PDB file of C-alpha atoms in Angstrom:
ATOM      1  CA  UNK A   1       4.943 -51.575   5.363  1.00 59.00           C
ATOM      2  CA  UNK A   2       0.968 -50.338   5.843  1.00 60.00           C
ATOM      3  CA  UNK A   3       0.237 -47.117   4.438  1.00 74.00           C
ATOM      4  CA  UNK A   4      -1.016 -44.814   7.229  1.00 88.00           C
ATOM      5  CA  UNK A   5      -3.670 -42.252   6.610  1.00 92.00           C
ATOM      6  CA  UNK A   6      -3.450 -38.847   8.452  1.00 94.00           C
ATOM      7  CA  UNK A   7      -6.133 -36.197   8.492  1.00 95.00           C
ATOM      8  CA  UNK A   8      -5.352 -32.557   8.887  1.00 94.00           C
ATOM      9  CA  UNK A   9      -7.788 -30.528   9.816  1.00 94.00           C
ATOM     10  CA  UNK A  10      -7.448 -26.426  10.297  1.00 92.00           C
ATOM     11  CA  UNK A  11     -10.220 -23.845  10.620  1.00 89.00           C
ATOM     12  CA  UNK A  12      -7.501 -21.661   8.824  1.00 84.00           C
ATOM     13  CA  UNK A  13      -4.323 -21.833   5.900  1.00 79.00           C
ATOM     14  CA  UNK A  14      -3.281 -25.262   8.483  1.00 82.00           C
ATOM     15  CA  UNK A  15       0.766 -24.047   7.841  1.00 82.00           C
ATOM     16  CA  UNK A  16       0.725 -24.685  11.598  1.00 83.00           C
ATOM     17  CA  UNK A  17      -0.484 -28.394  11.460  1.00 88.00           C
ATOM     18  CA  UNK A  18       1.619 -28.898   8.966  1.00 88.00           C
ATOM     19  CA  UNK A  19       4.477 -27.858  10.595  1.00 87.00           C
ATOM     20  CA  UNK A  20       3.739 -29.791  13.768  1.00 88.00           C
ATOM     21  CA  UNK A  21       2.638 -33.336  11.933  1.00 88.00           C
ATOM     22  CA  UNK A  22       5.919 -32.474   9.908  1.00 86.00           C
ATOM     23  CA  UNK A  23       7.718 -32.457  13.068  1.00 86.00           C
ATOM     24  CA  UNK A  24       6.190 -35.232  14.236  1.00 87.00           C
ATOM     25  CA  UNK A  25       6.568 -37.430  11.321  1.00 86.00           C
ATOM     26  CA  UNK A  26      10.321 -36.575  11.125  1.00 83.00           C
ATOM     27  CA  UNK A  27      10.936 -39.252  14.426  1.00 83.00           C
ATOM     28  CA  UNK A  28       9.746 -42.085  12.545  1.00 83.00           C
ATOM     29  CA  UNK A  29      12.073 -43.991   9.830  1.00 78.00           C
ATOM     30  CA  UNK A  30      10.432 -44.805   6.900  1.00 74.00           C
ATOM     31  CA  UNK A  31       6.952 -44.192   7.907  1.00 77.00           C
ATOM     32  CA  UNK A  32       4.445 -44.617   4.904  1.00 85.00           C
ATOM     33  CA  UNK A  33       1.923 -41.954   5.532  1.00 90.00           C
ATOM     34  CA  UNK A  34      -0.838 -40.505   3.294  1.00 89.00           C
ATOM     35  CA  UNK A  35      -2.088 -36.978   4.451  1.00 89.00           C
ATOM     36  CA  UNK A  36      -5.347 -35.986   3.726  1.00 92.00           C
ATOM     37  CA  UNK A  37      -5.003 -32.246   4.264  1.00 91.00           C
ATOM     38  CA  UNK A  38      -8.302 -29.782   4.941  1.00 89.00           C
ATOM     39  CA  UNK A  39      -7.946 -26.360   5.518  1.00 88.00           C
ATOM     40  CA  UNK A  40     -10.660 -23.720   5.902  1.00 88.00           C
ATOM     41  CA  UNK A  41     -13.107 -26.073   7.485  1.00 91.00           C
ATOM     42  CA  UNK A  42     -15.194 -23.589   9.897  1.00 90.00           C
ATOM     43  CA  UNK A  43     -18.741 -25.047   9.936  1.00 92.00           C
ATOM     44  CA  UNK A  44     -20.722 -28.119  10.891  1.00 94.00           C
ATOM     45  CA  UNK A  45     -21.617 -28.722   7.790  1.00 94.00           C
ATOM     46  CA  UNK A  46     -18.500 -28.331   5.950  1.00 93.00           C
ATOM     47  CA  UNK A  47     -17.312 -31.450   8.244  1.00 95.00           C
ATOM     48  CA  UNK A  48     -20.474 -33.235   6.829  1.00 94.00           C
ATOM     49  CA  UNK A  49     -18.892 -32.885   3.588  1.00 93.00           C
ATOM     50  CA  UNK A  50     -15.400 -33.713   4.835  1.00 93.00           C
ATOM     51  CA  UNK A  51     -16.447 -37.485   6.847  1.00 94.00           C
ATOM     52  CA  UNK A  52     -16.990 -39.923   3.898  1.00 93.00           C
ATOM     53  CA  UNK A  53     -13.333 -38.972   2.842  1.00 92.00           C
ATOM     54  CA  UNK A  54     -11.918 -40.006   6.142  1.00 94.00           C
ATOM     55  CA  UNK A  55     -13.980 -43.060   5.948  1.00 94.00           C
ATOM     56  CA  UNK A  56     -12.749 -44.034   2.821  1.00 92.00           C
ATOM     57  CA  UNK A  57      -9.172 -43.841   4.350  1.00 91.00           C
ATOM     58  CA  UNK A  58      -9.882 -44.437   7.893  1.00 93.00           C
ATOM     59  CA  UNK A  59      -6.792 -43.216  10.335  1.00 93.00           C
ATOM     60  CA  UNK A  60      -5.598 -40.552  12.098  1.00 94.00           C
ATOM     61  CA  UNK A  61      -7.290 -37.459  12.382  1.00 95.00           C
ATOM     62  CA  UNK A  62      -4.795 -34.438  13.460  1.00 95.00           C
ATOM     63  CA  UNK A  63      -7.073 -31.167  13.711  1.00 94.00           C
ATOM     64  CA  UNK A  64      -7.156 -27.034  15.240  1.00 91.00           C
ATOM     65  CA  UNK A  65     -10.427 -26.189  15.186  1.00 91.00           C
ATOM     66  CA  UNK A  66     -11.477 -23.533  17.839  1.00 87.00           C
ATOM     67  CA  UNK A  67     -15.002 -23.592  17.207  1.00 90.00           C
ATOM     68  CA  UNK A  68     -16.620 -25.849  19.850  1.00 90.00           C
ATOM     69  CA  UNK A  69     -19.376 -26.837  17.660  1.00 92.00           C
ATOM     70  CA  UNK A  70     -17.413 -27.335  14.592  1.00 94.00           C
ATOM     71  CA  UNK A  71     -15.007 -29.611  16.808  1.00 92.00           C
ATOM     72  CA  UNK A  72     -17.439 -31.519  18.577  1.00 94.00           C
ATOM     73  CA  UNK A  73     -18.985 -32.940  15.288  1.00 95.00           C
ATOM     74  CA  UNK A  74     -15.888 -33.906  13.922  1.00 96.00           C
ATOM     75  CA  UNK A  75     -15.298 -35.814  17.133  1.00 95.00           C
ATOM     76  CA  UNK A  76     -18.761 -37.252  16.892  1.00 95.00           C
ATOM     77  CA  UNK A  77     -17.724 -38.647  13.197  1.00 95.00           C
ATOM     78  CA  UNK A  78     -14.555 -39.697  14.470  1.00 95.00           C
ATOM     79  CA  UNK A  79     -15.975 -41.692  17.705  1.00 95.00           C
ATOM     80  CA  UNK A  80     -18.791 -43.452  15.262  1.00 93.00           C
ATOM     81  CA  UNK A  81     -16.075 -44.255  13.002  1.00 93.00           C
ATOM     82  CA  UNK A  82     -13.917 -45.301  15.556  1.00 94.00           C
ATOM     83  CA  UNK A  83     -10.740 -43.351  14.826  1.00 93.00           C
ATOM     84  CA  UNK A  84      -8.757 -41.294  16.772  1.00 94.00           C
ATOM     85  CA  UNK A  85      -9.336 -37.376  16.862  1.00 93.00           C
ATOM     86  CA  UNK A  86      -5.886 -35.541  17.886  1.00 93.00           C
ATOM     87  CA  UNK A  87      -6.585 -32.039  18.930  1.00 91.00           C
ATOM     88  CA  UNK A  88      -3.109 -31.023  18.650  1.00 90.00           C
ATOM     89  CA  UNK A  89      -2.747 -27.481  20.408  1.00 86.00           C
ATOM     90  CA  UNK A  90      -5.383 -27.844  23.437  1.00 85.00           C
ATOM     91  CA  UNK A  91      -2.337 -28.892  26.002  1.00 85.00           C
ATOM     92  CA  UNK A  92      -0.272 -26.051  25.129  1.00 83.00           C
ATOM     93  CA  UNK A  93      -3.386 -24.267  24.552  1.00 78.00           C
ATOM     94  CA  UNK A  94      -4.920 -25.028  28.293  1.00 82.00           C
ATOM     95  CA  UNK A  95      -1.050 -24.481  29.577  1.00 85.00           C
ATOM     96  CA  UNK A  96      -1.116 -20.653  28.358  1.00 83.00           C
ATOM     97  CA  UNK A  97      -4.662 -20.276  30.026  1.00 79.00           C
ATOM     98  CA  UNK A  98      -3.701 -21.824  33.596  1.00 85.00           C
ATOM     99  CA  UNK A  99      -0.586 -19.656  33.647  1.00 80.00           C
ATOM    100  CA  UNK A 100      -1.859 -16.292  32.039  1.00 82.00           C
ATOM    101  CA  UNK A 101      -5.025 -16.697  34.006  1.00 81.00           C
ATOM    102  CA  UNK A 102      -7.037 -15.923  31.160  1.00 76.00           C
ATOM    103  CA  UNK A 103      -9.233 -18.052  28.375  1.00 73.00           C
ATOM    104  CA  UNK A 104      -8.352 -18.375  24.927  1.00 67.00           C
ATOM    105  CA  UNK A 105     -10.122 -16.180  22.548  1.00 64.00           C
ATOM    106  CA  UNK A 106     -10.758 -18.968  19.990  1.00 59.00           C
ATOM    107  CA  UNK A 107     -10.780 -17.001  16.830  1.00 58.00           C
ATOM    108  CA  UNK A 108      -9.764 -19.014  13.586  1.00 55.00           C
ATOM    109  CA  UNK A 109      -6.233 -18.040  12.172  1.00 52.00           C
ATOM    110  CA  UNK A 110      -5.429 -15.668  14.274  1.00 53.00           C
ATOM    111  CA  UNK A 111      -1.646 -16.194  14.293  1.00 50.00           C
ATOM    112  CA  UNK A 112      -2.016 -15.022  10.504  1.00 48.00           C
ATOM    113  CA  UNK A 113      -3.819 -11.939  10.931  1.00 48.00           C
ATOM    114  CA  UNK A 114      -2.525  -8.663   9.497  1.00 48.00           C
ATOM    115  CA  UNK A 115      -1.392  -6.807  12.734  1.00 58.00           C
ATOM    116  CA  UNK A 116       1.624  -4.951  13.603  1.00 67.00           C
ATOM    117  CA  UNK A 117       4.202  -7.951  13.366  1.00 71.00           C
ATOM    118  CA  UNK A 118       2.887  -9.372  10.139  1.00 70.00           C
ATOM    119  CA  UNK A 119       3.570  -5.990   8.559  1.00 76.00           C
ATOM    120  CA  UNK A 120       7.184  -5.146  10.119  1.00 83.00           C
ATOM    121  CA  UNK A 121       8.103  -9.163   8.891  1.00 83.00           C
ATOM    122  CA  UNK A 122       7.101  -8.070   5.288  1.00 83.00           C
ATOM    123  CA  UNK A 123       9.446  -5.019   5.610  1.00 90.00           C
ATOM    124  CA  UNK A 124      12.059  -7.193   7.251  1.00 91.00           C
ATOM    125  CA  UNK A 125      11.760  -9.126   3.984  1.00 90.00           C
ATOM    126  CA  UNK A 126      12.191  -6.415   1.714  1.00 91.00           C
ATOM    127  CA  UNK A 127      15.153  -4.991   3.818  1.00 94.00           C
ATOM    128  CA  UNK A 128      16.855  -8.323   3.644  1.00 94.00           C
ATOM    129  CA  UNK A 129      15.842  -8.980  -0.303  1.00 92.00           C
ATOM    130  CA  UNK A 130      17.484  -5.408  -0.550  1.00 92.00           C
ATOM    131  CA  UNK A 131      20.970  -5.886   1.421  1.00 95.00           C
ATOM    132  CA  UNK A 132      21.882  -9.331  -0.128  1.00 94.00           C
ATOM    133  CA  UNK A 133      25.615 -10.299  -1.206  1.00 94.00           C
ATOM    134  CA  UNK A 134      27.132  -6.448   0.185  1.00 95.00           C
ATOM    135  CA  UNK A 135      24.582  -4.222  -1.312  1.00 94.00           C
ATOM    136  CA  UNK A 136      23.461  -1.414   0.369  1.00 95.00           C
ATOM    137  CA  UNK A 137      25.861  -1.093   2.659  1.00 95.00           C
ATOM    138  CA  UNK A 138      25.607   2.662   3.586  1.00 95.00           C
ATOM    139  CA  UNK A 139      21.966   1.172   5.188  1.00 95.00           C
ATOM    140  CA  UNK A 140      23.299  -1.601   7.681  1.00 97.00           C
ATOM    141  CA  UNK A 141      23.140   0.174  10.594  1.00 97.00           C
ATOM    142  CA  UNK A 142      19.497  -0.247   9.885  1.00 97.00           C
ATOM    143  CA  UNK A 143      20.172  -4.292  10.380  1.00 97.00           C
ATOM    144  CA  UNK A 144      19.432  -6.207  12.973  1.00 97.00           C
ATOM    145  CA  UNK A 145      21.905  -8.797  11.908  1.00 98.00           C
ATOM    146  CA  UNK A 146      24.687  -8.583   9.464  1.00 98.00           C
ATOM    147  CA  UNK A 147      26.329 -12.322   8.199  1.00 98.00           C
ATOM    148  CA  UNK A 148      29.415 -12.127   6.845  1.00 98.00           C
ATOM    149  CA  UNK A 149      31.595 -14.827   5.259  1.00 97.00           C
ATOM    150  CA  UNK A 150      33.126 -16.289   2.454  1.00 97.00           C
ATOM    151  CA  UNK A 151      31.154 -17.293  -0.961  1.00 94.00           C
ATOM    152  CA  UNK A 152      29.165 -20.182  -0.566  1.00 93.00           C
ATOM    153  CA  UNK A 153      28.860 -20.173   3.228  1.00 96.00           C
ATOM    154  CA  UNK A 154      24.703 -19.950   3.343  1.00 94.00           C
ATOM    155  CA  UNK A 155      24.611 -16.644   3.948  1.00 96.00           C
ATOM    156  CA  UNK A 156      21.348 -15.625   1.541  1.00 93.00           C
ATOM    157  CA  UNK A 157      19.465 -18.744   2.253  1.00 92.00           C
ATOM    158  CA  UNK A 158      19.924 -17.798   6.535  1.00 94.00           C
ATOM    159  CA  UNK A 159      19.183 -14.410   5.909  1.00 94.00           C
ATOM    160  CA  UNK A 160      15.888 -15.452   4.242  1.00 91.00           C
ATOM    161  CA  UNK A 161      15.235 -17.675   6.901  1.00 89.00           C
ATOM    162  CA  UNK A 162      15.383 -14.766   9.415  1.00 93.00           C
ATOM    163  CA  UNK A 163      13.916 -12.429   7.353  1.00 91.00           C
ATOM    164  CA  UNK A 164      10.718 -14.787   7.773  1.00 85.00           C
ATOM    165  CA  UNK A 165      11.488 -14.365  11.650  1.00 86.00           C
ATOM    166  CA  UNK A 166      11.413 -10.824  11.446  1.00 89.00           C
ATOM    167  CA  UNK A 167      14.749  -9.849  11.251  1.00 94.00           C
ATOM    168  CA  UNK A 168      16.223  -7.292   9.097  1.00 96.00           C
ATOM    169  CA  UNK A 169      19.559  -9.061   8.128  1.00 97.00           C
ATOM    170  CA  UNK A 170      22.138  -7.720   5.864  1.00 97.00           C
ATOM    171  CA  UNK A 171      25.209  -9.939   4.258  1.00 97.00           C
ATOM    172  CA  UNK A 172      28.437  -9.844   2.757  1.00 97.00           C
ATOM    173  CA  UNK A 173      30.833 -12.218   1.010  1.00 96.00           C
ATOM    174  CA  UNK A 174      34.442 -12.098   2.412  1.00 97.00           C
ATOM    175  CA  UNK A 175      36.850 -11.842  -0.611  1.00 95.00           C
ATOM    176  CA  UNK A 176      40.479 -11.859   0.092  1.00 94.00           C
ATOM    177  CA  UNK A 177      41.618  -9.428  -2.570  1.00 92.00           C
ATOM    178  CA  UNK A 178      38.514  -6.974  -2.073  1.00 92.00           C
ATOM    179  CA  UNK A 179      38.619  -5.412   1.686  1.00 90.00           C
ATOM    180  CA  UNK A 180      35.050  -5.343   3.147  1.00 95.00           C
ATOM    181  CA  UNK A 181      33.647  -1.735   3.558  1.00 95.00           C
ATOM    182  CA  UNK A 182      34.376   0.481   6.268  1.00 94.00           C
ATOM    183  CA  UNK A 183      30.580   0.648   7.452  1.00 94.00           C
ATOM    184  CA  UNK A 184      31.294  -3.044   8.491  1.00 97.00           C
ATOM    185  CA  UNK A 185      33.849  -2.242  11.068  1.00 97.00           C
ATOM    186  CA  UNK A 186      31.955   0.878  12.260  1.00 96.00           C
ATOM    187  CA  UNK A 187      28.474  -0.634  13.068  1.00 96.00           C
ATOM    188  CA  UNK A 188      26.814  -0.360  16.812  1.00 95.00           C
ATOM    189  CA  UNK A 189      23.198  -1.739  15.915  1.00 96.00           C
ATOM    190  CA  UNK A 190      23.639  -4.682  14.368  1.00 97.00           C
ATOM    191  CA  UNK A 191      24.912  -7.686  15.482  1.00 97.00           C
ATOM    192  CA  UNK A 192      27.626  -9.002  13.181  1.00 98.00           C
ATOM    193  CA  UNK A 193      27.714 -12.409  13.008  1.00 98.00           C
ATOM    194  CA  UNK A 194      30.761 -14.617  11.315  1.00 98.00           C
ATOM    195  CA  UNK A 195      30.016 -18.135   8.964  1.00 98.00           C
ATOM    196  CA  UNK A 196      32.685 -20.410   8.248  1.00 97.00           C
ATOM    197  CA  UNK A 197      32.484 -23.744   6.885  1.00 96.00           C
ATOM    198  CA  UNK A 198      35.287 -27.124   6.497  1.00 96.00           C
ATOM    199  CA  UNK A 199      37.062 -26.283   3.442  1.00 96.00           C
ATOM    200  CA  UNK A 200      36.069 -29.481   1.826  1.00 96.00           C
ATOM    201  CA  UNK A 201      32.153 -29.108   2.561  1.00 94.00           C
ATOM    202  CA  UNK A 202      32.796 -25.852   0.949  1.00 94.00           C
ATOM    203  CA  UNK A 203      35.061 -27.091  -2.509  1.00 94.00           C
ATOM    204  CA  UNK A 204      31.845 -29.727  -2.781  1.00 92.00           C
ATOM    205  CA  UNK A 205      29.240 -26.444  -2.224  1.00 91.00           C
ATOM    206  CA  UNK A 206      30.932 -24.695  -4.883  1.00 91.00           C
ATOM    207  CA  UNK A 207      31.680 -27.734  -7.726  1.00 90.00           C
ATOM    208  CA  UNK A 208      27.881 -28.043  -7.148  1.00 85.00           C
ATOM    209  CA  UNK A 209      27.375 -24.626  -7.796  1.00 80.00           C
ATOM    210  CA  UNK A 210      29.593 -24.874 -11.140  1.00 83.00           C
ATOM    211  CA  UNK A 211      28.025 -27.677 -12.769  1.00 79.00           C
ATOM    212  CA  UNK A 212      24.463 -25.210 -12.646  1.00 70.00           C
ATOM    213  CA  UNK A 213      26.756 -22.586 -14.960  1.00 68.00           C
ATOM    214  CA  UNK A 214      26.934 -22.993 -18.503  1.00 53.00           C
ATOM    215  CA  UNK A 215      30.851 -24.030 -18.685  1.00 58.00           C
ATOM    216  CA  UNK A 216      31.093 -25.474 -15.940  1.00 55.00           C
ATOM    217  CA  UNK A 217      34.961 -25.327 -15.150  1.00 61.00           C
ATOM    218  CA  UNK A 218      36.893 -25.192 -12.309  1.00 63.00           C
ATOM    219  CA  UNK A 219      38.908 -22.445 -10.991  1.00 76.00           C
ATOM    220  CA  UNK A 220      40.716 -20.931  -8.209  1.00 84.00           C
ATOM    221  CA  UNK A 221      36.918 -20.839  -7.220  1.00 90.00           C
ATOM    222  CA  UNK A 222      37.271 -24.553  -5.951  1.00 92.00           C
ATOM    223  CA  UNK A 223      41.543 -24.636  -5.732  1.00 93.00           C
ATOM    224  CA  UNK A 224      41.904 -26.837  -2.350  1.00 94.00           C
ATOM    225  CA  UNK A 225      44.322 -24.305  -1.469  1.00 95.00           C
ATOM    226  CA  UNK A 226      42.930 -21.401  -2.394  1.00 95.00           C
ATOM    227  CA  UNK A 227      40.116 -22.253  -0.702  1.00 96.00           C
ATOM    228  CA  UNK A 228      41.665 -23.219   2.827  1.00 96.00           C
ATOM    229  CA  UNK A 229      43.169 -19.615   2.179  1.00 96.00           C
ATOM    230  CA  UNK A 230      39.474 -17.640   1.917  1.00 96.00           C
ATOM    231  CA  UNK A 231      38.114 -19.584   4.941  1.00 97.00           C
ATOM    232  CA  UNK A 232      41.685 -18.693   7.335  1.00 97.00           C
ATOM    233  CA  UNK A 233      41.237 -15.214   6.087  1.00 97.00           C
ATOM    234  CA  UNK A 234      37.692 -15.104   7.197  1.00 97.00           C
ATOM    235  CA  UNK A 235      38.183 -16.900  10.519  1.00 97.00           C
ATOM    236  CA  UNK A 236      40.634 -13.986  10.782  1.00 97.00           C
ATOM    237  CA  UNK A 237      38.780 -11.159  10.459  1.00 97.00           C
ATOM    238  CA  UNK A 238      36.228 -12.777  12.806  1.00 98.00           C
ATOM    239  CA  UNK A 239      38.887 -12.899  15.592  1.00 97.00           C
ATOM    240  CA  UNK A 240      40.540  -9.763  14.944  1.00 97.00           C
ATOM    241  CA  UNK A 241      37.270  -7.892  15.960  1.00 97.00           C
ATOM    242  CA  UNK A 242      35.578 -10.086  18.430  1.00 97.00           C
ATOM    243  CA  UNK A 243      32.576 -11.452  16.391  1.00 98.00           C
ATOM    244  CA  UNK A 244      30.965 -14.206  17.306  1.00 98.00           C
ATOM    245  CA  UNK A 245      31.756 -16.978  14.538  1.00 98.00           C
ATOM    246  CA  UNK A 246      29.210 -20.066  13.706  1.00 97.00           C
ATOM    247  CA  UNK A 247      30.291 -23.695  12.170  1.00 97.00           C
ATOM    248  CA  UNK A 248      27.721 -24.211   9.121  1.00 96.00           C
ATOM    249  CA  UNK A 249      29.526 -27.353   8.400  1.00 95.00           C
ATOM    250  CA  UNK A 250      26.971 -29.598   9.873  1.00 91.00           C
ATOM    251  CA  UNK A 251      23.966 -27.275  10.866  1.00 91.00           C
ATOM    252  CA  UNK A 252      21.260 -27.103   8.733  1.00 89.00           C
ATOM    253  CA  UNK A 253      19.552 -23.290   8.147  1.00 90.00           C
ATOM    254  CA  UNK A 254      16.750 -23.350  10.723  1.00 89.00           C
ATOM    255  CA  UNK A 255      20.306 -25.032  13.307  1.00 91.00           C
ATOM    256  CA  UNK A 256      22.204 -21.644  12.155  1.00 93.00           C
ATOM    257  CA  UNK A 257      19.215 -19.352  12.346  1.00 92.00           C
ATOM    258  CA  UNK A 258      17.924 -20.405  15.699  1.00 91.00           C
ATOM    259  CA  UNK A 259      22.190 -20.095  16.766  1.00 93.00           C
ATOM    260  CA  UNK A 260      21.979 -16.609  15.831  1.00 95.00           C
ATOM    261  CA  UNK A 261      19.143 -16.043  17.158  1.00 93.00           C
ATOM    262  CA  UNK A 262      19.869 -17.143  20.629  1.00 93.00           C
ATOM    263  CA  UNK A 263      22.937 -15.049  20.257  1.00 95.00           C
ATOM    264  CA  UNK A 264      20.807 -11.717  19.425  1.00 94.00           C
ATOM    265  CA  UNK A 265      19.009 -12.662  22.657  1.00 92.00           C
ATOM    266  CA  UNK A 266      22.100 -13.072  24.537  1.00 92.00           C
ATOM    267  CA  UNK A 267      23.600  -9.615  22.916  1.00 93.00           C
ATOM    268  CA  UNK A 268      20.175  -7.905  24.081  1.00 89.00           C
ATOM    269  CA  UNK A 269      20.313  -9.009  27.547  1.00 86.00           C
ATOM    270  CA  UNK A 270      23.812  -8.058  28.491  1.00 88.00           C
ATOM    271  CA  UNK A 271      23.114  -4.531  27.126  1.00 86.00           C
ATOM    272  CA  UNK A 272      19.650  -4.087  29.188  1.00 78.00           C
ATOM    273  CA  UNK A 273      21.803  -5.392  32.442  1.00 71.00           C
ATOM    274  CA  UNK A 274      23.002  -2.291  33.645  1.00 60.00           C
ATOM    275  CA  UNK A 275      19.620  -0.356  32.757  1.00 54.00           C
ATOM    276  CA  UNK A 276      17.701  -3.019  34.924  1.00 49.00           C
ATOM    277  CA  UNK A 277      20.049  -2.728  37.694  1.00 51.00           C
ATOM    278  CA  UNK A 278      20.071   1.340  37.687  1.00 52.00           C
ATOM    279  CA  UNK A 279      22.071   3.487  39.046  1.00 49.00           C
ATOM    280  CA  UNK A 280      25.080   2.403  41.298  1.00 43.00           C
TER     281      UNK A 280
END
């Protein structure tokens, strides 16, 4: 197979390019690609510097650059060159404009700049950091999502995931012999959301987990039966108060987070219902 050469180019960090070639990339089996990756490029000159690369490995040239002048040489490089220049956001870009009714501003990384959201996502971080494996608990009605579930059931790695998001998340492992606190069963902010997993997906979790400790035995920690036993006692508790219970089995974390997301939204919207619809 023919290695492929693709170009980023980002008039800021590029974590969205990434993301999107990422994306892209991920439909194609086996594709042999080389990225080239340029970030920061916000000048004319700059692309000067940046051509002979790309004509060295001439291919496909992915790029968000809102400066028109910047843009337009790079497309003047690519069109002598004869390579195609991919300017990946402008449809969604133009979309926005037709249906806001307003132009783009155009201002280089503005996603990432240092407003109001970026700051409550770095305290939704340090909430989450804070609240990991049951700690904390007398601070979960500060949550906006509490996971609960059994050891080994992605609970930290989720609650990272959506701390990214913005979400203040809280968990707790569900241990048969240790009764959750009371503050779990009392909670009116936060949405509680249950994680199970197969039992077997969750003995092969856990003998994974073992072999990173220094003896490495097993234990009750990966019994078959005692196992089936922590995830029916779980499932339980889920039931017995209504919670709304997700199968990790065969979801990855960004499959789990965007779940629980959807079910904030849900949660949100049934409770605004009867303010929207005022007085009967």
């Amino acid at each position: 197979m023919a290695r492929i050469h693709l170009h980023l180019l980002s008039d800021s960090t590029g974590e969205t390019l990434e993301m999107i070639a990422k994306a892209a990339l991920a439909q194609f089996d086996e594709a042999d690609v080389q990225r080239h990756f340029w970030p920061m490029v916000r000048s004319k000159q700059h692309i000067d510097r940046i051509v002979p690369d790309i004509a060295g490995s001439p291919g496909l040239v992915l790029f968000t650059l809102v400066n028109p002048d910047t843009r337009a040489r790079l497309e003047e490089h690519c069109l002598t060159l004869g390579l195609p220049a991919v300017p990946v956001l402008d449809a969604v870009t133009e979309a926005l404009e037709a249906h806001l009714g307003q132009e783009a501003h155009g201002r280089p990384g503005r996603q990432h700049s240092m407003d109001a959201a970026y700051f409550a996502r770095v305290e939704a971080i340090q909430y989450t950091i804070a609240h990991d494996d049951g700690i904390g608990h007398e601070d979960w009605e500060e949550a906006d999502i509490l996971l609960a579930g059994v050891s080994r059931s992605s609970k930290t790695p989720t609650s990272i995931y959506l701390a990214n998001r913005g979400y203040k998340v809280a968990n707790i492992p569900l241990v048969v012999e240790s009764p959750p606190p009371r503050a779990l069963f009392t909670l009116r902010r936060p949405l509680v959301v249950g994680l199970t997993t197969a039992p077997d997906r969750l003995i092969q979790i856990r003998r994974n987990r073992l072999l990173t400790i220094a003896d490495g035995q097993e234990s009750d920690y990966v019994d078959a039966d005692r196992v089936a036993a922590e995830v029916r006692f779980a499932r339980r508790l889920f039931a017995d108060n209504d919670w709304p219970v997700i199968d990790v089995t065969r979801r990855s974390i960004e499959e789990t987070a965007a779940a629980i997301i959807r079910l904030l939204g849900e949660r949100d919207a049934r409770e605004a219902l009867p303010e929207r619809m005022g007085p009967v």
